[in-house]
Coordinates of C-alpha atoms in Angstrom, one line a residue:
Chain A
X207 CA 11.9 14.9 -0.9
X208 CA 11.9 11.1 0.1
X209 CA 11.7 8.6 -3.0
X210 CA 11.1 5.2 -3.3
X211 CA 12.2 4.3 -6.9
X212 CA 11.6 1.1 -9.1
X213 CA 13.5 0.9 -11.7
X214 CA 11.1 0.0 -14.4
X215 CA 7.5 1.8 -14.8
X216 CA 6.6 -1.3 -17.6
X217 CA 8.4 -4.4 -18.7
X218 CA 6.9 -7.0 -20.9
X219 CA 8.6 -10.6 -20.5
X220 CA 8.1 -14.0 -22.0
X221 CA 7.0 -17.5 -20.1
X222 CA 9.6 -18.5 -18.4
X223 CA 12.2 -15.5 -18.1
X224 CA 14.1 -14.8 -15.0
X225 CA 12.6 -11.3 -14.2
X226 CA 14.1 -9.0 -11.8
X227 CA 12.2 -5.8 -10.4
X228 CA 14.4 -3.0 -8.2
X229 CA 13.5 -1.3 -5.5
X230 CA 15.5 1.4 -3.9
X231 CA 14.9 4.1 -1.3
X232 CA 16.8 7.3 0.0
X233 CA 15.2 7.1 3.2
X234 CA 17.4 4.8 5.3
X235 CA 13.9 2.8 6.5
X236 CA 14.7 -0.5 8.1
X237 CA 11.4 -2.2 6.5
X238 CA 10.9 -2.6 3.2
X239 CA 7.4 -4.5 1.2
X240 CA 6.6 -5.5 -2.4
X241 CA 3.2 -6.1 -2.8
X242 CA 0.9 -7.3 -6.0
X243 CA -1.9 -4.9 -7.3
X244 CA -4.6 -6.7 -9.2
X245 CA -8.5 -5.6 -10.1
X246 CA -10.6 -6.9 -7.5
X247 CA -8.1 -8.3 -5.4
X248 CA -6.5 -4.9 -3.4
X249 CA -2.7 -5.4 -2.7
X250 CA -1.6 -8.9 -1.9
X251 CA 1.8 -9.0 0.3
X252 CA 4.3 -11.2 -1.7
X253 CA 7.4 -10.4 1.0
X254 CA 8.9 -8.1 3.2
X255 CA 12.5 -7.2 4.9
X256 CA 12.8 -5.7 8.2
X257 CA 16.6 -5.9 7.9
X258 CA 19.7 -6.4 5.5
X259 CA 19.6 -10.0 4.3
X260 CA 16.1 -10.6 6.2
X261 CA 13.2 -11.5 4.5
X262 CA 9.7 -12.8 5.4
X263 CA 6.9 -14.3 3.7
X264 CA 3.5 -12.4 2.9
X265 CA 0.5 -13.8 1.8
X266 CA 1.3 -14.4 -1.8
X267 CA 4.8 -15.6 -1.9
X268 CA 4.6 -18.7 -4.3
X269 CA 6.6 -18.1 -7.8
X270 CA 8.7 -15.2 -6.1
X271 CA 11.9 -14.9 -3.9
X272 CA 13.7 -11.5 -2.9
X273 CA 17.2 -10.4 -2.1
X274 CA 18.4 -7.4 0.3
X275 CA 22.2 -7.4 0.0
X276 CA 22.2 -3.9 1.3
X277 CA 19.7 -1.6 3.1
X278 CA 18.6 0.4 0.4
X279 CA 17.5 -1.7 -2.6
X280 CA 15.0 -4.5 -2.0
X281 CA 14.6 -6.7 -5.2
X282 CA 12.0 -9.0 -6.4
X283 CA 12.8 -12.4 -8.5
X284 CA 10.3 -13.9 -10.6
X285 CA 12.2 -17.4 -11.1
X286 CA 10.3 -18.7 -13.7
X287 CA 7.5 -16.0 -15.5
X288 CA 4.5 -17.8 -16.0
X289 CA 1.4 -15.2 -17.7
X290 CA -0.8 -15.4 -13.8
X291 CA 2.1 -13.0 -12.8
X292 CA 0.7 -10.4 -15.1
X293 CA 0.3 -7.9 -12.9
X294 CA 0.9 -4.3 -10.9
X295 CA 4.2 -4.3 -8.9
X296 CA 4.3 -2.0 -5.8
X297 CA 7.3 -1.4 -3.5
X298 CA 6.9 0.2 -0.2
X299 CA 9.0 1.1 2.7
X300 CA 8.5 2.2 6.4
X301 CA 10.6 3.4 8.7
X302 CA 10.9 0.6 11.5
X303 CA 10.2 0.9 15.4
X304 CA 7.8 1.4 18.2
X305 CA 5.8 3.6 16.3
X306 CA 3.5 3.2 13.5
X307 CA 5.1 5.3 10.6
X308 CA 3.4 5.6 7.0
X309 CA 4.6 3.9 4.1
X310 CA 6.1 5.1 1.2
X311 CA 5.0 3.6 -2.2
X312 CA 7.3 3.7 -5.2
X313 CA 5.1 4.6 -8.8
X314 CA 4.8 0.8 -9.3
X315 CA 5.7 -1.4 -12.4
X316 CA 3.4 -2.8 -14.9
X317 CA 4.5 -6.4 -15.4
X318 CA 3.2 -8.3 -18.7
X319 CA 4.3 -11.9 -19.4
X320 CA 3.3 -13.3 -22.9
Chain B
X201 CA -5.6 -12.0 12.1
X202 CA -5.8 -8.3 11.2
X203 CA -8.2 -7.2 8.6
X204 CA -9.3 -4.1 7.0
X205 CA -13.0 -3.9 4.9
X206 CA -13.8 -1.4 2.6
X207 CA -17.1 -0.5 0.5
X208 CA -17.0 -1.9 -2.8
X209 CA -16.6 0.4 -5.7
X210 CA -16.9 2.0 -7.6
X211 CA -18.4 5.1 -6.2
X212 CA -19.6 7.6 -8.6
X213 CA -20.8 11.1 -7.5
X214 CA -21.4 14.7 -9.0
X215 CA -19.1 17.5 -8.3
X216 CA -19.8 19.0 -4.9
X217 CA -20.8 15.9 -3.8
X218 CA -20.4 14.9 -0.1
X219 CA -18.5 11.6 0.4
X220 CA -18.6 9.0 2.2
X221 CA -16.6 5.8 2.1
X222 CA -17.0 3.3 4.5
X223 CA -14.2 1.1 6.3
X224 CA -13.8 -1.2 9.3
X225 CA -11.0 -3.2 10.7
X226 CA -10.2 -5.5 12.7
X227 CA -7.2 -5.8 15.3
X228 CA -5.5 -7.4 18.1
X229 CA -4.3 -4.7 19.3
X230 CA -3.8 -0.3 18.8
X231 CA -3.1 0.1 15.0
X232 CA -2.9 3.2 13.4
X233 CA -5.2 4.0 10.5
X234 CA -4.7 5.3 7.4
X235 CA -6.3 6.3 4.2
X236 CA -3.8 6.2 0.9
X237 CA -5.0 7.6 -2.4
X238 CA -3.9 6.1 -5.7
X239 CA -3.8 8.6 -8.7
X240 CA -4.2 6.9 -12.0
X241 CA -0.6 5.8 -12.9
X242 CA 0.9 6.3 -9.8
X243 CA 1.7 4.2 -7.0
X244 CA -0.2 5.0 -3.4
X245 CA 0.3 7.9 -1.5
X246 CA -0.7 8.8 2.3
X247 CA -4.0 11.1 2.6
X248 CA -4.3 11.2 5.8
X249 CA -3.7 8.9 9.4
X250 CA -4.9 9.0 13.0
X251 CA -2.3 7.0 15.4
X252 CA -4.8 6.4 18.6
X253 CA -8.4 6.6 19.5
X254 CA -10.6 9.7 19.0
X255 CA -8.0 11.0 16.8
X256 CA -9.0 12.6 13.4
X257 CA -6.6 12.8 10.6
X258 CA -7.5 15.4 7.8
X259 CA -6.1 16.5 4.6
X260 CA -7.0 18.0 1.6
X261 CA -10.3 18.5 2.6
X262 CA -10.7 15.1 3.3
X263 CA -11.6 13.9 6.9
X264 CA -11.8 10.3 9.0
X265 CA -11.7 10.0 12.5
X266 CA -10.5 6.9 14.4
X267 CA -13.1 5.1 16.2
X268 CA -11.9 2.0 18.5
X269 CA -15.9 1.9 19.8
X270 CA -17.1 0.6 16.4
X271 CA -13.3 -0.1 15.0
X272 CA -14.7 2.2 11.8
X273 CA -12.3 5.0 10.1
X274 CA -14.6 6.4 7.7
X275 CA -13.2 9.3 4.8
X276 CA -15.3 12.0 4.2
X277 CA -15.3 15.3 2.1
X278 CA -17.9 17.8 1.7
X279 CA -17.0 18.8 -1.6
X280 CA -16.1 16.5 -4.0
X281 CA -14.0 17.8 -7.0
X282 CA -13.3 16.1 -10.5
X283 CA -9.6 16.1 -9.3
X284 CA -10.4 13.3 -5.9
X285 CA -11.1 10.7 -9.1
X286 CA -8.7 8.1 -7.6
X287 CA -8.5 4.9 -6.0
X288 CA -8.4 5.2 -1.9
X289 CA -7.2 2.8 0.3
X290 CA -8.3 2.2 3.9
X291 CA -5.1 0.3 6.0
X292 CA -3.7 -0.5 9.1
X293 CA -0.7 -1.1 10.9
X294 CA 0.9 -2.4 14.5
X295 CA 4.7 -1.9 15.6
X296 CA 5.9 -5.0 16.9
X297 CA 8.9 -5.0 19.0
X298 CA 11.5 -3.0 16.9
X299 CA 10.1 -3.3 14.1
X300 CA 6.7 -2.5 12.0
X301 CA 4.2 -5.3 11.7
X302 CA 3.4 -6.1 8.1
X303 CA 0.8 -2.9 7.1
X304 CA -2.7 -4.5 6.3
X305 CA -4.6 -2.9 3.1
X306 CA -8.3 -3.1 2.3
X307 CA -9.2 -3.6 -1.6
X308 CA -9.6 -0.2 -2.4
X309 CA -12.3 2.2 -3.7
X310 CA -12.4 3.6 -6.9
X311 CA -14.1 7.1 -7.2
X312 CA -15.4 9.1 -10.0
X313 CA -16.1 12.4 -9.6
X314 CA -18.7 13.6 -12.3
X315 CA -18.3 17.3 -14.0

């Protein structure tokens, strides 16, 4: 069965903590997406890798970077947490190429920053 | 750029309801569609998809077919169960080259389904 995994369901940080979220799939995808859930709002697009050590920009990306070292595991920094990051973490993946494949969620992590 | 609209939620029927919920999109060129449910808790999984015009994607009961004439991909089911109480998510996605274009999401559609 193909998994995309995060590797926290909830976390609960202070203002101004380095937070890391993890993302890893079993799928060998080429793309991989983390994207913001909040009420009202849908998901926001914070970044995306269509390769190892590629990463591009979504429509959200201010107050976040990302690292892809290896295929795999796509993680998302929060540099600095401030409390508007409060929020529903999703990570995704599709497959890459001509055609247009589904993507795979992961269960999401509940972020809260006090 | 690409866009996808959805009807606002939430949407609150009886059991054995018949459902409708309403999306449009907009695109430069031939997406594929998609509807993705979210279970309470969970993170989004695929319902259903239709990859070219005329196509219908169904699942679960659930139905939408893909209309490039009025760019709609409407979900319907006939029967609505307590169980479809979920959020559902209408999206869209081109390949570009050799790689996926960035998938686009509407905001989502909660549904409660009413014993």
């Amino acid at each position: 069965d193909v998994k995309v995994t995060q590797s926290s369901r909830y976390l609960v940080k202070r203002t101004g903590e380095k937070v890391f979220l993890e993302c890893v799939q079993d799928m060998d995808h080429e793309n991989m997406f983390w994207y913001r859930q909040d009420p009202g709002l849908g998901l926001r697009l914070i970044y995306f890798s269509y390769d190892v050590k590629m990463k591009e920009k979504g429509d959200i990306p201010e107050g976040y970077s990302v690292s892809r070292e290896k295929k795999e595991r796509f993680s998302l920094i929060l540099e600095s947490a401030s409390t508007n990051q409060t929020s529903m973490y999703l990570c995704a993946s599709t497959t890459g190429g001509w055609e247009n494949t589904e993507a795979f969620f992961g269960q999401g992590t509940r972020l809260t920053v006090v | 750029g690409d866009s996808v609209t959805q009807m606002e939620g939430p949407v609150t029927l009886s059991e054995e309801a018949f459902l409708t919920i309403n999306c449009t999109y907009t695109a430069t060129g031939y997406p594929s569609l998609f509807w993705y449910v979210q279970y309470p808790g969970e993170g989004l999984q695929l319902l259903l998809k239709a990859t070219k015009a005329d196509d219908k994607g169904s699942n679960k009961g659930f139905e939408a077919t893909y209309r490039k004439e009025t760019t709609s991909f409407h979900l319907e089911k006939g029967s609505v169960q307590v169980s479809d109480s979920a959020v559902y998510f209408c999206a869209l996605s081109e390949a570009v080259g050799n790689r996926d274009d960035k998938i686009i999401f509407g905001k989502g559609t909660r549904l409660h389904i009413l014993p």
